[in-house]
């Protein structure tokens, strides 16, 4: 489950960096993912870590975004580097606590990339 999303988004200049964090509860972080949704657009998968530990990055963020988790802190992170204006969106984290868990969603956090 998602306990809360820590502030970490907000405004960044093109080429800048920021980090989003999501505090989880309910035990094991079995799997996790970050999604985003821009105005008028469908929600899209940004990055994910599966139950086997494998990582996935969407082509449009690969090489710029880094997904990680810290089980000791019950926290997942999304590092955004070399931010682009097209990264502007509301970002959501999803946590699965086990194989039977379909996933819970945290509140969205706005990321705006602009000069």
XYZ file of N, CA and C in Angstrom:
345
model
N 0.846 -1.199 0.000
C 0.000 0.000 0.000
C 0.874 1.239 0.000
N 0.304 2.315 -0.470
C 1.002 3.589 -0.498
C 0.599 4.389 0.722
N 1.580 4.735 1.540
C 1.322 5.550 2.712
C 1.197 7.021 2.336
N 2.173 7.507 1.604
C 2.147 8.881 1.143
C 3.244 9.083 0.110
N 3.125 10.154 -0.616
C 4.141 10.554 -1.575
C 4.849 11.776 -1.005
N 6.165 11.670 -0.878
C 6.936 12.779 -0.348
C 7.098 13.851 -1.416
N 7.085 15.111 -1.005
C 7.362 16.166 -1.975
C 8.732 15.974 -2.614
N 8.800 16.183 -3.855
C 10.044 16.009 -4.589
C 9.894 16.402 -6.037
N 8.657 16.619 -6.424
C 8.376 17.076 -7.765
C 8.451 18.584 -7.843
N 7.418 19.152 -8.419
C 7.412 20.588 -8.560
C 8.003 21.022 -9.885
N 8.678 22.150 -9.858
C 9.196 22.765 -11.069
C 10.681 22.475 -11.245
N 11.051 22.090 -12.447
C 12.447 21.893 -12.813
C 12.706 22.525 -14.163
N 13.903 23.032 -14.347
C 14.293 23.563 -15.645
C 14.678 22.430 -16.581
N 14.527 22.642 -17.881
C 15.008 21.629 -18.821
C 16.468 21.291 -18.553
N 16.761 20.004 -18.518
C 18.097 19.547 -18.195
C 18.344 19.350 -16.716
N 17.409 19.778 -15.893
C 17.553 19.650 -14.461
C 17.158 18.280 -13.962
N 17.214 18.134 -12.650
C 16.931 16.849 -12.016
C 16.011 17.033 -10.827
N 15.289 15.994 -10.517
C 14.492 15.937 -9.314
C 14.220 14.483 -8.973
N 13.803 14.251 -7.735
C 13.541 12.900 -7.267
C 12.170 12.826 -6.627
N 11.410 11.837 -7.028
C 10.122 11.545 -6.426
C 10.285 10.354 -5.491
N 9.622 10.386 -4.360
C 9.677 9.271 -3.429
C 8.270 8.907 -2.981
N 8.102 7.629 -2.692
C 6.802 7.096 -2.309
C 6.996 6.176 -1.118
N 6.385 6.516 0.006
C 6.487 5.713 1.216
C 5.397 4.657 1.203
N 5.803 3.407 1.335
C 4.882 2.290 1.277
C 4.612 1.722 2.662
N 3.508 1.025 2.787
C 3.157 0.316 4.009
C 2.534 -1.017 3.634
N 2.308 -1.858 4.643
C 1.675 -3.137 4.392
C 2.638 -4.295 4.218
N 3.901 -4.069 4.492
C 4.880 -5.137 4.427
C 5.746 -5.073 3.187
N 6.030 -6.237 2.651
C 6.945 -6.377 1.530
C 6.537 -5.545 0.329
N 7.529 -4.907 -0.287
C 7.311 -4.309 -1.599
C 7.595 -5.406 -2.612
N 6.554 -6.065 -3.039
C 6.652 -7.204 -3.940
C 6.993 -6.747 -5.356
N 6.354 -5.692 -5.775
C 6.611 -5.100 -7.074
C 6.182 -3.642 -7.012
N 6.711 -2.846 -7.917
C 6.375 -1.435 -7.896
C 6.510 -0.829 -9.284
N 5.874 0.309 -9.453
C 5.905 0.975 -10.745
C 5.599 2.449 -10.573
N 6.032 3.213 -11.539
C 5.676 4.621 -11.646
C 4.956 4.846 -12.964
N 3.866 5.576 -12.903
C 3.098 5.971 -14.071
C 3.028 7.489 -14.122
N 2.656 7.998 -15.269
C 2.423 9.425 -15.379
C 1.277 9.679 -16.348
N 0.661 10.833 -16.201
C -0.432 11.212 -17.071
C -0.376 12.711 -17.317
N -0.256 13.075 -18.570
C -0.281 14.466 -18.975
C -1.712 14.871 -19.284
N -2.030 16.157 -19.211
C -3.397 16.602 -19.496
C -3.872 16.144 -20.872
N -5.055 15.554 -20.909
C -5.631 15.095 -22.156
C -5.031 13.822 -22.706
N -4.115 13.227 -21.978
C -3.445 12.015 -22.439
C -3.790 10.828 -21.551
N -3.580 9.641 -22.089
C -3.765 8.432 -21.303
C -2.609 8.254 -20.325
N -2.901 7.559 -19.246
C -1.855 7.218 -18.307
C -0.864 6.269 -18.977
N 0.423 6.480 -18.740
C 1.441 5.655 -19.352
C 2.438 5.168 -18.319
N 2.918 3.966 -18.547
C 3.908 3.374 -17.660
C 5.262 4.017 -17.903
N 5.887 4.465 -16.833
C 7.193 5.100 -16.910
C 8.297 4.091 -16.633
N 8.188 3.386 -15.523
C 9.205 2.430 -15.118
C 8.605 1.471 -14.113
N 9.201 0.299 -13.986
C 8.685 -0.705 -13.064
C 9.785 -1.652 -12.635
N 9.616 -2.216 -11.460
C 10.431 -3.329 -10.983
C 9.486 -4.478 -10.683
N 9.701 -5.601 -11.335
C 8.855 -6.759 -11.153
C 9.224 -7.557 -9.921
N 8.433 -8.581 -9.657
C 8.669 -9.422 -8.488
C 9.989 -10.176 -8.573
N 10.508 -10.339 -9.775
C 11.794 -11.003 -9.962
C 12.967 -10.036 -9.881
N 12.687 -8.773 -9.647
C 13.718 -7.759 -9.560
C 14.086 -7.118 -10.869
N 13.526 -7.598 -11.953
C 13.824 -7.030 -13.248
C 13.253 -5.637 -13.395
N 13.992 -4.782 -14.075
C 13.566 -3.406 -14.273
C 13.124 -3.163 -15.702
N 12.144 -2.297 -15.825
C 11.651 -1.878 -17.126
C 11.603 -0.359 -17.169
N 12.044 0.197 -18.282
C 11.942 1.624 -18.521
C 11.306 1.859 -19.875
N 10.375 2.786 -19.913
C 9.809 3.187 -21.186
C 10.888 3.846 -22.037
N 10.757 3.710 -23.348
C 11.773 4.249 -24.246
C 11.979 5.755 -24.058
N 10.918 6.454 -23.740
C 11.022 7.904 -23.659
C 11.712 8.394 -22.393
N 12.005 7.495 -21.453
C 12.729 7.891 -20.240
C 14.028 7.116 -20.057
N 14.246 6.106 -20.854
C 15.411 5.255 -20.688
C 16.701 6.069 -20.816
N 17.588 5.873 -19.852
C 18.829 6.623 -19.817
C 18.741 7.922 -19.053
N 17.538 8.351 -18.711
C 17.341 9.597 -17.979
C 16.717 9.381 -16.605
N 15.847 8.395 -16.502
C 15.154 8.116 -15.247
C 15.772 6.883 -14.585
N 15.758 6.874 -13.264
C 16.251 5.734 -12.507
C 15.227 5.331 -11.459
N 14.853 4.072 -11.486
C 13.890 3.520 -10.547
C 14.625 2.712 -9.492
N 14.253 2.889 -8.240
C 14.900 2.150 -7.172
C 13.939 1.952 -6.009
N 14.314 1.063 -5.125
C 13.526 0.832 -3.920
C 14.451 0.571 -2.744
N 14.004 0.949 -1.572
C 14.731 0.729 -0.335
C 13.760 0.049 0.626
N 13.859 -1.266 0.718
C 12.929 -2.012 1.551
C 13.070 -1.666 3.034
N 14.277 -1.331 3.464
C 14.493 -0.969 4.857
C 13.724 0.292 5.224
N 13.589 1.187 4.271
C 12.863 2.433 4.488
C 11.442 2.378 3.954
N 11.082 1.242 3.364
C 9.754 1.080 2.770
C 9.440 2.198 1.786
N 10.423 2.525 0.988
C 10.311 3.669 0.094
C 10.752 3.290 -1.315
N 10.051 3.809 -2.287
C 10.445 3.678 -3.682
C 10.743 5.058 -4.231
N 11.624 5.114 -5.215
C 12.095 6.380 -5.739
C 12.053 6.390 -7.260
N 11.853 7.562 -7.797
C 12.019 7.794 -9.219
C 12.894 9.032 -9.384
N 14.101 8.820 -9.860
C 15.013 9.920 -10.137
C 14.847 10.354 -11.584
N 14.585 11.623 -11.769
C 14.423 12.198 -13.089
C 15.641 13.053 -13.375
N 16.392 12.689 -14.391
C 17.568 13.431 -14.805
C 17.371 13.935 -16.225
N 18.098 15.004 -16.555
C 17.977 15.605 -17.879
C 16.506 15.794 -18.238
N 15.791 16.455 -17.358
C 14.359 16.634 -17.526
C 14.038 17.384 -18.814
N 12.944 16.977 -19.434
C 12.474 17.595 -20.662
C 11.072 18.140 -20.457
N 10.694 19.167 -21.219
C 9.335 19.704 -21.080
C 8.251 18.643 -21.247
N 8.487 17.664 -22.096
C 7.499 16.618 -22.306
C 7.358 15.673 -21.121
N 8.238 15.810 -20.127
C 8.093 15.050 -18.894
C 7.038 15.646 -17.971
N 6.540 16.807 -18.316
C 5.516 17.455 -17.514
C 4.273 16.584 -17.451
N 3.880 16.222 -16.247
C 2.745 15.327 -16.047
C 2.511 15.156 -14.560
N 1.416 14.506 -14.232
C 1.185 14.046 -12.876
C 1.735 12.632 -12.771
N 2.571 12.401 -11.787
C 3.223 11.111 -11.611
C 2.596 10.355 -10.448
N 2.422 9.056 -10.638
C 1.811 8.189 -9.638
C 2.714 6.994 -9.357
N 2.779 6.582 -8.090
C 3.468 5.342 -7.759
C 2.445 4.259 -7.461
N 2.819 3.037 -7.773
C 1.985 1.876 -7.518
C 2.804 0.853 -6.751
N 2.226 0.311 -5.698
C 2.888 -0.678 -4.865
C 2.054 -1.948 -4.811
N 2.713 -3.077 -4.960
C 2.105 -4.376 -4.726
C 2.799 -5.018 -3.537
N 2.016 -5.484 -2.578
C 2.554 -6.098 -1.374
C 2.679 -7.612 -1.482
N 2.156 -8.191 -2.511
C 2.235 -9.627 -2.713
C 1.642 -10.007 -4.044
N 1.770 -11.280 -4.410
C 1.289 -11.715 -5.723
C -0.217 -11.588 -5.910
N -0.973 -11.592 -4.824
C -2.422 -11.449 -4.913
C -2.871 -9.994 -4.871
N -1.941 -9.094 -4.675
C -2.252 -7.677 -4.583
C -2.223 -7.066 -5.981
N -3.333 -6.487 -6.390
C -3.398 -5.860 -7.704
C -2.682 -4.519 -7.743
N -2.350 -3.989 -6.594
C -1.617 -2.748 -6.517
C -2.463 -1.604 -6.013
N -1.875 -0.799 -5.169
C -2.522 0.404 -4.686
C -1.793 1.616 -5.241
N -2.533 2.680 -5.398
C -2.007 3.886 -6.018
C -1.837 5.001 -5.004
N -0.744 5.699 -5.114
C -0.543 6.876 -4.303
C -1.168 8.090 -4.959
N -1.266 9.169 -4.205
C -1.768 10.395 -4.814
C -0.784 10.909 -5.864
N -1.294 11.519 -6.871
C -0.430 12.041 -7.907
C 0.373 13.234 -7.423
N 1.547 13.390 -7.994
C 2.368 14.553 -7.712
C 2.742 15.218 -9.032
N 2.573 16.514 -9.086
C 2.797 17.252 -10.320
C 4.278 17.494 -10.552
N 4.719 17.191 -11.753
C 6.061 17.532 -12.207
C 5.921 18.466 -13.403
N 6.524 19.622 -13.306
C 6.496 20.593 -14.391
C 7.919 20.937 -14.790
N 8.224 20.782 -16.057
C 9.547 21.092 -16.580
C 9.401 22.274 -17.528
N 9.952 23.396 -17.141
C 9.798 24.617 -17.913
C 10.902 25.593 -17.550
N 11.226 26.463 -18.505
C 12.194 27.519 -18.241
C 11.582 28.659 -17.452
